Amino acid sequence: MGEQKNTQAPQQDINQLLKIRREKLAELQENGKDPFVITKYDVTHHSQEVKDNFDELEGKTVTLAGRMMSKRVMGKASFCNIQDLQGNIQSYVARDSVGEDEYKAFKKMDIGDVVGLKGEVFKTKTGEISIHASEITLLSKSLQILPEKFHGLTNTDLRYRQRYVDLIMNPEVKDTFIKRSKIIAAIRKYLSGQGFMEVETPMLVSNAGGAAARPFETHFNALNEDLKLRISLELYLKRLIVGGMERVYEIGRVFRNEGVDTRHNPEFTLMELYQAYTDYNGMMDLTENLYRFVAQEVLGTTKIVYNGIEMDLGKPFERITMVDAVKKYAGVDFNEIHTLEEARAAAKEHHVEYEERHSKGEILNLFFEEFVEEHLIQPTFLMDHPIEISPLTKKKPGHPEYVERFEFFMNGWEMANAYSELNDPIDQRERFKAQEEQLAQGNEEANTTDEDFLNALEIGMPPTGGIGFGIDRMVMLLTDSAAIRDVLLFPTMKSLDK
């Protein structure tokens, strides 16, 4: 056990300990006991199963496998602790039960070794459910040294780089990723119950459209063509609506060539779904019901707490237009602002920075970002955006400057973005043209014209509601995780070689 105490030891001591581990492996291999030749081990139970079913398992033989996390050698009898998928369990290892040779081999095992354990279930004098070992088998030799208290390390960078160690040392990290898996399973369960079909569309595309973002670019040697990684799922899913698939969705990775912060990673998980014969109101109902269902299914409650703030998914979600929200929080009524000059004057008066190329609608959006976003803590649908920032959305009848779009906010974050989808190919071509002009003016996030998509719209797309959900942010909220890196198993990190 002396080895555990040396995690803060000088480098030469650590190097010596690593050398000893390699020497132990060499000795095992010389004696024909190489752990790395073992191909399987029949596991009958996991740690929590044994604890949960103690009454029926007491006195019975079980086999478990996992990583040795602690070891206390006391002459002819010892204790060790094994960690598996479900948690930890103690084992009592006695020389008289496992045999002299096996006990000697056990004493040479290290913290971090993967072992197989066979024995009877019993309770110690202190009442701890344990395994009285009859066999203990080395299944994999750990040649590195586990940190003693990984969670105590101030170097979170190392936790993200070496997620495998983070998962071993911090059970709450594993719980987050188990919840993530359950959240995605619950989404699929809900949508399947609503008649949606899951599909997969290309990641490598010649035209990366459907969102305002800068794409990653690559080259396909076989066809000698430049391609991009998709920034959204939209344009292919809409093609499927044209093809008669009335309810489709995809959960997949998308890629955006932009910065990294607590809520952004260059590759992230997006879900988009499209439903024929409905509009953005139908998408609001679906969002509300989906969030409620997932929280109840995964957490057992519709009340969630994030960073000490309670958010209630059980109550009806607030619905407010962007114009009304800016009026409420900034005191500026864009219903009274009719020209670009008036919008610029209001921006100057309220110290909202804008660029010459920004239109009145874009200045309204800048007001929203500056004054409103941070206040949208409880579930809120922010509706009816200006047309200039929504190139794929239907105009609002009677209000051609605005579109039938909403963004769903919680905790001041955008959680989803939805439209009554634009299905007029002539209007769509005009919007693409406006985007091309923005691109020419230096907006690297503007879309380019997608002729095949326009052809699909000319074939005819029914009235459709569509929505995109940020899955990672949803997981952050439902697991009370501070940063997107905490819910991505392997977040994007700067190379250590640079």
CSV table of C-alpha atoms in Angstrom, one decimal:
chain,number,residue,atom,x,y,z
A,1,MET,CA,0.0,0.0,0.0
A,2,GLY,CA,3.0,2.3,0.2
A,3,GLU,CA,2.7,2.9,-3.5
A,4,GLN,CA,-0.6,4.9,-3.0
A,5,LYS,CA,1.1,7.4,-0.8
A,6,ASN,CA,3.6,8.3,-3.4
A,7,THR,CA,1.4,10.2,-5.9
A,8,GLN,CA,3.0,13.5,-4.8
A,9,ALA,CA,6.5,12.0,-4.6
A,10,PRO,CA,9.4,13.3,-6.6
A,11,GLN,CA,9.6,12.2,-10.2
A,12,GLN,CA,12.4,9.7,-9.6
A,13,ASP,CA,10.2,7.9,-7.1
A,14,ILE,CA,7.4,7.7,-9.6
A,15,ASN,CA,9.7,6.5,-12.3
A,16,GLN,CA,11.0,3.8,-9.9
A,17,LEU,CA,7.4,2.7,-9.1
A,18,LEU,CA,6.6,2.5,-12.8
A,19,LYS,CA,9.7,0.4,-13.3
A,20,ILE,CA,8.6,-2.0,-10.5
A,21,ARG,CA,5.3,-2.5,-12.3
A,22,ARG,CA,6.9,-3.4,-15.5
A,23,GLU,CA,9.3,-5.7,-13.7
A,24,LYS,CA,6.3,-7.5,-12.1
A,25,LEU,CA,4.7,-7.9,-15.5
A,26,ALA,CA,8.0,-9.3,-17.0
A,27,GLU,CA,8.1,-11.8,-14.1
A,28,LEU,CA,4.5,-12.9,-14.7
A,29,GLN,CA,5.3,-13.4,-18.3
A,30,GLU,CA,8.4,-15.4,-17.6
A,31,ASN,CA,6.4,-17.7,-15.3
A,32,GLY,CA,3.7,-18.3,-18.0
A,33,LYS,CA,1.2,-16.1,-16.2
A,34,ASP,CA,0.9,-13.2,-18.7
A,35,PRO,CA,-2.4,-11.5,-17.8
A,36,PHE,CA,-2.7,-10.1,-21.4
A,37,VAL,CA,-3.2,-13.6,-22.9
A,38,ILE,CA,-6.5,-14.0,-21.0
A,39,THR,CA,-9.3,-13.5,-23.5
A,40,LYS,CA,-12.5,-13.7,-21.4
A,41,TYR,CA,-13.9,-13.9,-17.9
A,42,ASP,CA,-17.4,-15.1,-17.0
A,43,VAL,CA,-19.0,-12.4,-14.9
A,44,THR,CA,-22.3,-13.4,-13.1
A,45,HIS,CA,-22.9,-10.3,-11.1
A,46,HIS,CA,-22.0,-6.6,-10.6
A,47,SER,CA,-21.3,-4.9,-7.3
A,48,GLN,CA,-24.7,-3.1,-6.8
A,49,GLU,CA,-26.6,-6.2,-7.8
A,50,VAL,CA,-24.9,-8.1,-5.0
A,51,LYS,CA,-25.8,-5.4,-2.5
A,52,ASP,CA,-29.4,-5.0,-3.7
A,53,ASN,CA,-30.0,-8.8,-3.6
A,54,PHE,CA,-28.0,-9.7,-0.5
A,55,ASP,CA,-30.8,-11.7,1.1
A,56,GLU,CA,-31.1,-14.1,-1.7
A,57,LEU,CA,-27.3,-14.2,-2.5
A,58,GLU,CA,-25.9,-14.6,1.0
A,59,GLY,CA,-23.7,-17.7,1.1
A,60,LYS,CA,-23.9,-18.2,-2.6
A,61,THR,CA,-20.9,-18.0,-5.0
A,62,VAL,CA,-20.7,-15.1,-7.4
A,63,THR,CA,-18.1,-13.9,-9.9
A,64,LEU,CA,-17.3,-10.2,-10.5
A,65,ALA,CA,-14.6,-8.3,-12.4
A,66,GLY,CA,-13.3,-4.8,-12.0
A,67,ARG,CA,-10.5,-2.5,-11.1
A,68,MET,CA,-8.7,-2.9,-7.7
A,69,MET,CA,-9.0,0.5,-6.0
A,70,SER,CA,-7.6,-0.3,-2.6
A,71,LYS,CA,-5.8,-3.1,-0.9
A,72,ARG,CA,-5.0,-3.8,2.8
A,73,VAL,CA,-2.6,-6.7,3.4
A,74,MET,CA,-2.6,-8.1,6.9
A,75,GLY,CA,-0.5,-11.3,7.1
A,76,LYS,CA,-2.6,-14.3,6.1
A,77,ALA,CA,-5.8,-12.4,5.3
A,78,SER,CA,-6.4,-9.2,3.4
A,79,PHE,CA,-9.1,-6.9,2.1
A,80,CYS,CA,-9.3,-5.2,-1.2
A,81,ASN,CA,-11.9,-3.0,-3.0
A,82,ILE,CA,-13.1,-3.7,-6.5
A,83,GLN,CA,-14.8,-1.1,-8.7
A,84,ASP,CA,-17.0,-2.2,-11.6
A,85,LEU,CA,-19.7,-0.5,-13.8
A,86,GLN,CA,-22.1,-0.2,-10.9
A,87,GLY,CA,-19.8,0.9,-8.1
A,88,ASN,CA,-17.5,-0.7,-5.4
A,89,ILE,CA,-17.5,-3.8,-3.4
A,90,GLN,CA,-15.2,-5.1,-0.7
A,91,SER,CA,-13.5,-8.5,-0.9
A,92,TYR,CA,-11.9,-10.6,1.9
A,93,VAL,CA,-9.0,-12.5,0.5
A,94,ALA,CA,-7.6,-15.2,2.9
A,95,ARG,CA,-4.6,-17.4,2.2
A,96,ASP,CA,-6.4,-20.5,3.4
A,97,SER,CA,-9.3,-19.8,1.0
A,98,VAL,CA,-7.4,-19.0,-2.2
A,99,GLY,CA,-4.3,-21.1,-1.7
A,100,GLU,CA,-0.7,-20.2,-0.9
A,101,ASP,CA,0.5,-19.5,-4.5
A,102,GLU,CA,-2.6,-17.4,-5.4
A,103,TYR,CA,-2.3,-15.4,-2.2
A,104,LYS,CA,1.4,-14.6,-3.0
A,105,ALA,CA,0.3,-13.5,-6.4
A,106,PHE,CA,-2.5,-11.4,-4.9
A,107,LYS,CA,0.0,-9.6,-2.6
A,108,LYS,CA,2.0,-8.5,-5.7
A,109,MET,CA,-1.1,-7.0,-7.4
A,110,ASP,CA,-1.2,-3.2,-7.7
A,111,ILE,CA,-3.9,-0.6,-7.3
A,112,GLY,CA,-5.4,-0.1,-10.7
A,113,ASP,CA,-5.0,-3.8,-11.8
A,114,VAL,CA,-8.1,-5.3,-13.4
A,115,VAL,CA,-9.0,-8.5,-11.6
A,116,GLY,CA,-11.6,-11.3,-11.7
A,117,LEU,CA,-13.1,-12.3,-8.3
A,118,LYS,CA,-15.0,-15.5,-7.4
A,119,GLY,CA,-16.3,-16.1,-3.9
A,120,GLU,CA,-19.2,-16.3,-1.4
A,121,VAL,CA,-21.4,-13.3,-0.5
A,122,PHE,CA,-21.3,-12.4,3.2
A,123,LYS,CA,-21.5,-9.6,5.7
A,124,THR,CA,-18.5,-8.5,7.8
A,125,LYS,CA,-18.7,-7.9,11.5
A,126,THR,CA,-19.2,-4.2,10.8
A,127,GLY,CA,-22.2,-5.0,8.5
A,128,GLU,CA,-20.5,-4.4,5.1
A,129,ILE,CA,-21.6,-6.7,2.3
A,130,SER,CA,-18.5,-8.3,0.9
A,131,ILE,CA,-17.2,-11.2,-1.1
A,132,HIS,CA,-15.2,-14.0,0.6
A,133,ALA,CA,-12.8,-14.8,-2.3
A,134,SER,CA,-12.1,-18.3,-3.3
A,135,GLU,CA,-10.3,-17.2,-6.5
A,136,ILE,CA,-8.8,-13.9,-7.6
A,137,THR,CA,-7.4,-13.7,-11.1
A,138,LEU,CA,-5.3,-10.9,-12.6
A,139,LEU,CA,-7.0,-10.0,-15.9
A,140,SER,CA,-5.0,-6.9,-16.9
A,141,LYS,CA,-1.8,-5.3,-15.4
A,142,SER,CA,-1.9,-1.6,-14.8
A,143,LEU,CA,1.4,-0.1,-15.8
A,144,GLN,CA,0.5,3.4,-14.8
A,145,ILE,CA,-0.2,4.9,-11.3
A,146,LEU,CA,-3.7,6.1,-10.6
A,147,PRO,CA,-3.8,9.5,-8.9
A,148,GLU,CA,-4.9,9.3,-5.3
A,149,LYS,CA,-7.6,11.9,-5.4
A,150,PHE,CA,-8.2,12.8,-9.0
A,151,HIS,CA,-11.1,15.0,-8.2
A,152,GLY,CA,-8.9,17.1,-6.0
A,153,LEU,CA,-6.6,18.0,-8.9
A,154,THR,CA,-6.9,21.6,-9.9
A,155,ASN,CA,-5.9,20.6,-13.4
A,156,THR,CA,-9.4,20.1,-15.0
A,157,ASP,CA,-7.6,20.1,-18.4
A,158,LEU,CA,-6.1,16.7,-17.5
A,159,ARG,CA,-9.5,15.3,-16.5
A,160,TYR,CA,-10.9,16.1,-20.0
A,161,ARG,CA,-7.7,14.8,-21.8
A,162,GLN,CA,-7.7,11.6,-19.8
A,163,ARG,CA,-11.4,11.0,-19.5
A,164,TYR,CA,-10.7,7.3,-18.8
A,165,VAL,CA,-8.9,8.2,-15.5
A,166,ASP,CA,-11.6,10.7,-14.7
A,167,LEU,CA,-14.3,8.0,-15.1
A,168,ILE,CA,-12.3,5.6,-12.8
A,169,MET,CA,-11.7,8.2,-10.0
A,170,ASN,CA,-15.0,10.2,-10.1
A,171,PRO,CA,-18.2,8.2,-9.9
A,172,GLU,CA,-20.3,11.4,-10.4
A,173,VAL,CA,-18.7,11.8,-13.8
A,174,LYS,CA,-19.8,8.3,-14.8
A,175,ASP,CA,-23.3,9.1,-13.6
A,176,THR,CA,-23.4,12.2,-15.8
A,177,PHE,CA,-22.7,10.1,-18.9
A,178,ILE,CA,-25.1,7.3,-17.9
A,179,LYS,CA,-27.8,10.1,-17.6
A,180,ARG,CA,-26.7,11.4,-21.0
A,181,SER,CA,-27.4,8.0,-22.6
A,182,LYS,CA,-30.8,7.8,-20.8
A,183,ILE,CA,-31.7,11.3,-22.0
A,184,ILE,CA,-31.1,10.4,-25.6
A,185,ALA,CA,-32.9,7.0,-25.2
A,186,ALA,CA,-35.9,8.9,-23.7
A,187,ILE,CA,-35.9,11.4,-26.6
A,188,ARG,CA,-36.1,8.5,-29.0
A,189,LYS,CA,-38.8,6.8,-27.0
A,190,TYR,CA,-41.0,9.9,-27.0
A,191,LEU,CA,-40.5,10.6,-30.7
A,192,SER,CA,-41.2,7.0,-31.7
A,193,GLY,CA,-44.4,7.2,-29.7
A,194,GLN,CA,-45.3,10.3,-31.8
A,195,GLY,CA,-44.8,8.5,-35.1
A,196,PHE,CA,-41.4,10.0,-36.0
A,197,MET,CA,-38.9,8.0,-38.0
A,198,GLU,CA,-35.1,8.3,-37.3
A,199,VAL,CA,-32.9,8.8,-40.3
A,200,GLU,CA,-29.2,9.5,-41.1
A,201,THR,CA,-28.0,12.1,-43.6
A,202,PRO,CA,-24.5,13.0,-45.0
A,203,MET,CA,-21.9,14.6,-42.9
A,204,LEU,CA,-19.6,15.4,-45.8
A,205,VAL,CA,-21.4,17.9,-48.1
A,206,SER,CA,-20.6,20.1,-51.0
A,207,ASN,CA,-22.9,22.9,-49.6
A,208,ALA,CA,-23.0,23.3,-45.8
A,209,GLY,CA,-26.3,25.2,-45.2
A,210,GLY,CA,-29.2,25.4,-42.8
A,211,ALA,CA,-27.5,27.5,-40.1
A,212,ALA,CA,-25.4,30.7,-39.7
A,213,ALA,CA,-21.9,29.2,-39.0
A,214,ARG,CA,-18.5,28.8,-40.6
A,215,PRO,CA,-17.9,25.3,-41.8
A,216,PHE,CA,-14.8,23.1,-41.6
A,217,GLU,CA,-13.4,22.4,-45.1
A,218,THR,CA,-11.7,19.3,-46.4
A,219,HIS,CA,-10.7,17.7,-49.7
A,220,PHE,CA,-12.0,14.4,-51.2
A,221,ASN,CA,-9.1,12.9,-53.1
A,222,ALA,CA,-11.0,10.3,-55.1
A,223,LEU,CA,-13.2,12.9,-56.8
A,224,ASN,CA,-10.8,15.8,-56.5
A,225,GLU,CA,-13.5,17.9,-54.9
A,226,ASP,CA,-13.6,20.2,-51.9
A,227,LEU,CA,-16.2,19.2,-49.4
A,228,LYS,CA,-17.4,20.7,-46.1
A,229,LEU,CA,-18.5,19.1,-42.8
A,230,ARG,CA,-22.2,19.7,-42.2
A,231,ILE,CA,-23.1,22.6,-39.9
A,232,SER,CA,-26.8,21.5,-39.6
A,233,LEU,CA,-29.1,18.7,-40.6
A,234,GLU,CA,-31.8,20.8,-42.1
A,235,LEU,CA,-31.6,20.7,-45.9
A,236,TYR,CA,-31.4,16.9,-46.2
A,237,LEU,CA,-34.2,16.3,-43.7
A,238,LYS,CA,-36.5,18.7,-45.7
A,239,ARG,CA,-35.7,16.8,-48.9
A,240,LEU,CA,-37.2,13.7,-47.1
A,241,ILE,CA,-40.4,15.7,-46.2
A,242,VAL,CA,-40.6,16.5,-50.0
A,243,GLY,CA,-40.2,12.7,-50.6
A,244,GLY,CA,-43.3,12.0,-48.4
A,245,MET,CA,-41.7,11.0,-45.1
A,246,GLU,CA,-44.0,13.1,-42.9
A,247,ARG,CA,-42.2,12.9,-39.6
A,248,VAL,CA,-38.4,12.5,-39.6
A,249,TYR,CA,-35.6,13.3,-37.1
A,250,GLU,CA,-31.9,12.8,-36.8
A,251,ILE,CA,-29.6,12.9,-33.8
A,252,GLY,CA,-26.0,13.5,-35.0
A,253,ARG,CA,-22.8,15.3,-34.8
A,254,VAL,CA,-22.5,18.7,-36.6
A,255,PHE,CA,-19.3,20.8,-37.0
A,256,ARG,CA,-18.8,24.5,-36.7
A,257,ASN,CA,-15.5,26.2,-37.2
A,258,GLU,CA,-15.7,28.6,-34.3
A,259,GLY,CA,-14.5,29.2,-30.7
A,260,VAL,CA,-14.6,27.0,-27.7
A,261,ASP,CA,-16.2,28.1,-24.4
A,262,THR,CA,-18.4,26.7,-21.6
A,263,ARG,CA,-21.3,26.3,-24.1
A,264,HIS,CA,-19.6,25.7,-27.4
A,265,ASN,CA,-17.5,22.9,-28.8
A,266,PRO,CA,-16.6,22.7,-32.5
A,267,GLU,CA,-18.3,19.3,-32.8
A,268,PHE,CA,-21.6,18.8,-30.9
A,269,THR,CA,-24.7,16.8,-31.0
A,270,LEU,CA,-27.8,18.3,-32.7
A,271,MET,CA,-31.2,16.9,-33.1
A,272,GLU,CA,-33.4,18.2,-35.8
A,273,LEU,CA,-36.9,17.0,-36.6
A,274,TYR,CA,-39.5,18.0,-39.2
A,275,GLN,CA,-43.2,17.3,-39.3
A,276,ALA,CA,-45.4,17.9,-42.3
A,277,TYR,CA,-48.8,19.7,-42.0
A,278,THR,CA,-47.9,21.6,-38.8
A,279,ASP,CA,-46.3,25.0,-38.0
A,280,TYR,CA,-44.2,26.6,-35.3
A,281,ASN,CA,-47.1,26.4,-32.8
A,282,GLY,CA,-47.1,22.6,-33.2
A,283,MET,CA,-43.3,22.6,-32.6
A,284,MET,CA,-43.8,24.6,-29.4
A,285,ASP,CA,-46.3,22.0,-28.1
A,286,LEU,CA,-43.9,19.2,-29.1
A,287,THR,CA,-40.9,20.9,-27.3
A,288,GLU,CA,-42.9,21.4,-24.1
A,289,ASN,CA,-44.1,17.8,-24.1
A,290,LEU,CA,-40.7,16.4,-25.0
A,291,TYR,CA,-38.8,18.2,-22.3
A,292,ARG,CA,-41.4,17.3,-19.7
A,293,PHE,CA,-41.3,13.6,-20.8
A,294,VAL,CA,-37.5,13.4,-20.7
A,295,ALA,CA,-37.1,15.0,-17.3
A,296,GLN,CA,-39.8,12.8,-15.8
A,297,GLU,CA,-38.3,9.6,-17.4
A,298,VAL,CA,-34.7,10.3,-16.5
A,299,LEU,CA,-34.9,12.4,-13.3
A,300,GLY,CA,-38.4,11.3,-12.0
A,301,THR,CA,-39.5,15.0,-11.7
A,302,THR,CA,-40.3,18.0,-13.9
A,303,LYS,CA,-38.6,20.3,-11.5
A,304,ILE,CA,-34.9,20.6,-12.3
A,305,VAL,CA,-32.2,22.6,-10.4
A,306,TYR,CA,-29.3,24.1,-12.3
A,307,ASN,CA,-26.5,25.9,-10.5
A,308,GLY,CA,-28.9,26.5,-7.5
A,309,ILE,CA,-31.8,27.8,-9.7
A,310,GLU,CA,-35.0,25.8,-9.9
A,311,MET,CA,-36.7,25.6,-13.3
A,312,ASP,CA,-40.2,24.1,-13.5
A,313,LEU,CA,-40.9,22.1,-16.7
A,314,GLY,CA,-44.3,21.2,-15.3
A,315,LYS,CA,-45.8,24.7,-15.8
A,316,PRO,CA,-46.9,26.0,-19.2
A,317,PHE,CA,-43.9,27.6,-20.9
A,318,GLU,CA,-44.0,31.3,-21.4
A,319,ARG,CA,-44.5,32.6,-25.0
A,320,ILE,CA,-43.3,36.1,-25.9
A,321,THR,CA,-42.4,37.9,-29.2
A,322,MET,CA,-38.9,39.3,-29.7
A,323,VAL,CA,-40.5,42.8,-30.1
A,324,ASP,CA,-42.4,42.5,-26.8
A,325,ALA,CA,-39.3,41.0,-25.0
A,326,VAL,CA,-37.1,43.9,-26.1
A,327,LYS,CA,-39.9,46.4,-25.0
A,328,LYS,CA,-40.2,44.6,-21.7
A,329,TYR,CA,-36.4,44.4,-20.8
A,330,ALA,CA,-34.9,47.3,-22.8
A,331,GLY,CA,-37.8,49.7,-22.8
A,332,VAL,CA,-37.5,50.1,-26.6
A,333,ASP,CA,-40.6,49.5,-28.8
A,334,PHE,CA,-39.6,48.4,-32.3
A,335,ASN,CA,-43.3,48.7,-33.3
A,336,GLU,CA,-42.6,52.4,-33.2
A,337,ILE,CA,-39.3,52.2,-35.1
A,338,HIS,CA,-40.0,52.2,-38.8
A,339,THR,CA,-36.7,53.1,-40.5
A,340,LEU,CA,-33.1,51.9,-40.4
A,341,GLU,CA,-32.1,55.4,-39.3
A,342,GLU,CA,-34.5,55.2,-36.3
A,343,ALA,CA,-33.1,51.8,-35.4
A,344,ARG,CA,-29.5,53.1,-35.5
A,345,ALA,CA,-30.5,56.1,-33.4
A,346,ALA,CA,-32.0,53.8,-30.7
A,347,ALA,CA,-28.9,51.6,-30.8
A,348,LYS,CA,-26.6,54.6,-30.3
A,349,GLU,CA,-28.8,55.9,-27.4
A,350,HIS,CA,-28.7,52.4,-25.7
A,351,HIS,CA,-24.9,51.8,-26.5
A,352,VAL,CA,-25.7,48.8,-28.7
A,353,GLU,CA,-22.8,48.3,-31.1
A,354,TYR,CA,-23.8,47.6,-34.7
A,355,GLU,CA,-22.1,47.4,-38.1
A,356,GLU,CA,-23.0,49.5,-41.2
A,357,ARG,CA,-24.3,46.4,-43.0
A,358,HIS,CA,-26.8,45.6,-40.2
A,359,SER,CA,-30.5,46.1,-41.1
A,360,LYS,CA,-33.3,47.2,-38.8
A,361,GLY,CA,-34.2,43.6,-38.0
A,362,GLU,CA,-30.6,42.7,-37.2
A,363,ILE,CA,-30.4,45.7,-34.8
A,364,LEU,CA,-33.6,44.4,-33.1
A,365,ASN,CA,-31.8,41.1,-32.6
A,366,LEU,CA,-28.7,42.9,-31.2
A,367,PHE,CA,-31.0,44.6,-28.6
A,368,PHE,CA,-32.4,41.1,-27.8
A,369,GLU,CA,-28.9,39.7,-27.2
A,370,GLU,CA,-27.8,42.7,-25.2
A,371,PHE,CA,-30.8,43.2,-22.9
A,372,VAL,CA,-33.1,40.1,-23.0
A,373,GLU,CA,-31.3,36.8,-23.3
A,374,GLU,CA,-29.9,36.6,-19.7
A,375,HIS,CA,-33.4,37.1,-18.2
A,376,LEU,CA,-35.0,34.1,-19.9
A,377,ILE,CA,-34.3,31.6,-17.0
A,378,GLN,CA,-37.7,29.8,-16.8
A,379,PRO,CA,-38.7,27.8,-20.0
A,380,THR,CA,-39.6,30.5,-22.5
A,381,PHE,CA,-40.5,30.5,-26.2
A,382,LEU,CA,-39.1,33.7,-27.8
A,383,MET,CA,-41.1,34.1,-31.0
A,384,ASP,CA,-41.4,36.0,-34.3
A,385,HIS,CA,-37.9,37.0,-35.3
A,386,PRO,CA,-37.0,39.6,-38.0
A,387,ILE,CA,-36.8,38.1,-41.5
A,388,GLU,CA,-33.2,39.2,-42.0
A,389,ILE,CA,-31.9,36.6,-39.5
A,390,SER,CA,-34.1,33.8,-40.6
A,391,PRO,CA,-33.4,32.8,-44.2
A,392,LEU,CA,-35.3,29.5,-44.2
A,393,THR,CA,-38.5,30.6,-42.4
A,394,LYS,CA,-42.1,31.5,-43.5
A,395,LYS,CA,-43.1,35.1,-43.2
A,396,LYS,CA,-45.7,36.0,-40.5
A,397,PRO,CA,-49.1,36.7,-42.3
A,398,GLY,CA,-49.8,40.4,-42.1
A,399,HIS,CA,-46.3,41.2,-40.8
A,400,PRO,CA,-43.8,40.6,-43.7
A,401,GLU,CA,-40.8,41.9,-41.7
A,402,TYR,CA,-41.1,39.0,-39.3
A,403,VAL,CA,-41.2,35.3,-39.5
A,404,GLU,CA,-42.9,32.3,-37.8
A,405,ARG,CA,-39.9,31.3,-35.7
A,406,PHE,CA,-39.1,30.7,-32.1
A,407,GLU,CA,-36.1,30.0,-30.0
A,408,PHE,CA,-36.6,28.1,-26.8
A,409,PHE,CA,-34.7,29.5,-23.8
A,410,MET,CA,-33.9,28.1,-20.4
A,411,ASN,CA,-31.3,29.5,-17.9
A,412,GLY,CA,-30.6,32.3,-20.3
A,413,TRP,CA,-29.4,29.8,-23.0
A,414,GLU,CA,-30.9,29.1,-26.4
A,415,MET,CA,-31.9,25.4,-26.2
A,416,ALA,CA,-33.8,25.0,-29.5
A,417,ASN,CA,-34.6,26.9,-32.7
A,418,ALA,CA,-37.8,26.3,-34.7
A,419,TYR,CA,-39.6,27.5,-37.7
A,420,SER,CA,-42.7,27.3,-39.8
A,421,GLU,CA,-40.5,26.1,-42.7
A,422,LEU,CA,-40.3,28.2,-45.8
A,423,ASN,CA,-41.7,26.0,-48.7
A,424,ASP,CA,-41.9,28.7,-51.4
A,425,PRO,CA,-39.0,28.0,-53.8
A,426,ILE,CA,-39.2,31.5,-55.4
A,427,ASP,CA,-39.0,33.2,-52.0
A,428,GLN,CA,-36.3,30.8,-51.0
A,429,ARG,CA,-34.1,31.6,-54.0
A,430,GLU,CA,-34.4,35.4,-53.1
A,431,ARG,CA,-33.3,34.7,-49.5
A,432,PHE,CA,-30.3,32.6,-50.7
A,433,LYS,CA,-29.5,35.5,-53.0
A,434,ALA,CA,-29.5,37.9,-50.0
A,435,GLN,CA,-27.3,35.5,-48.2
A,436,GLU,CA,-24.8,35.4,-51.1
A,437,GLU,CA,-24.6,39.2,-51.0
A,438,GLN,CA,-23.8,39.0,-47.2
A,439,LEU,CA,-21.1,36.4,-48.0
A,440,ALA,CA,-19.6,38.9,-50.6
A,441,GLN,CA,-19.6,41.6,-47.9
A,442,GLY,CA,-17.5,39.4,-45.6
A,443,ASN,CA,-20.0,37.5,-43.5
A,444,GLU,CA,-18.3,34.0,-43.4
A,445,GLU,CA,-21.4,32.5,-41.7
A,446,ALA,CA,-23.8,33.3,-44.6
A,447,ASN,CA,-25.4,30.5,-46.6
A,448,THR,CA,-24.8,29.8,-50.3
A,449,THR,CA,-27.4,28.9,-52.8
A,450,ASP,CA,-28.2,25.1,-52.8
A,451,GLU,CA,-29.6,24.4,-56.3
A,452,ASP,CA,-30.6,20.8,-55.5
A,453,PHE,CA,-32.5,21.9,-52.4
A,454,LEU,CA,-34.3,24.6,-54.5
A,455,ASN,CA,-35.2,21.8,-57.0
A,456,ALA,CA,-36.7,19.8,-54.1
A,457,LEU,CA,-38.8,22.7,-53.1
A,458,GLU,CA,-40.0,23.1,-56.7
A,459,ILE,CA,-41.2,19.5,-56.6
A,460,GLY,CA,-43.3,20.7,-53.7
A,461,MET,CA,-42.9,20.6,-49.9
A,462,PRO,CA,-46.0,20.6,-47.7
A,463,PRO,CA,-46.5,23.1,-44.9
A,464,THR,CA,-44.0,21.9,-42.3
A,465,GLY,CA,-42.8,22.6,-38.8
A,466,GLY,CA,-39.1,22.0,-38.0
A,467,ILE,CA,-36.9,22.3,-35.0
A,468,GLY,CA,-33.3,21.9,-33.9
A,469,PHE,CA,-32.3,21.0,-30.3
A,470,GLY,CA,-28.9,21.3,-28.8
A,471,ILE,CA,-28.6,17.9,-27.1
A,472,ASP,CA,-25.4,18.8,-25.1
A,473,ARG,CA,-27.0,21.9,-23.5
A,474,MET,CA,-30.1,19.8,-22.6
A,475,VAL,CA,-27.8,17.3,-20.9
A,476,MET,CA,-26.0,20.1,-19.1
A,477,LEU,CA,-29.3,21.4,-17.6
A,478,LEU,CA,-30.6,17.9,-16.7
A,479,THR,CA,-27.3,16.9,-15.0
A,480,ASP,CA,-26.4,20.2,-13.4
A,481,SER,CA,-23.1,20.3,-15.4
A,482,ALA,CA,-21.2,23.6,-15.5
A,483,ALA,CA,-19.6,23.4,-18.9
A,484,ILE,CA,-20.3,21.6,-22.2
A,485,ARG,CA,-17.0,19.7,-21.7
A,486,ASP,CA,-18.5,18.0,-18.7
A,487,VAL,CA,-21.1,16.3,-20.9
A,488,LEU,CA,-18.9,15.4,-23.9
A,489,LEU,CA,-16.8,12.3,-23.2
A,490,PHE,CA,-14.0,13.5,-25.3
A,491,PRO,CA,-14.2,17.3,-25.8
A,492,THR,CA,-12.0,19.1,-28.4
A,493,MET,CA,-8.7,20.1,-26.7
A,494,LYS,CA,-5.7,22.0,-28.0
A,495,SER,CA,-2.9,19.6,-29.0
A,496,LEU,CA,-0.2,19.3,-26.4
A,497,ASP,CA,2.4,19.2,-29.2
A,498,LYS,CA,1.6,22.8,-30.2
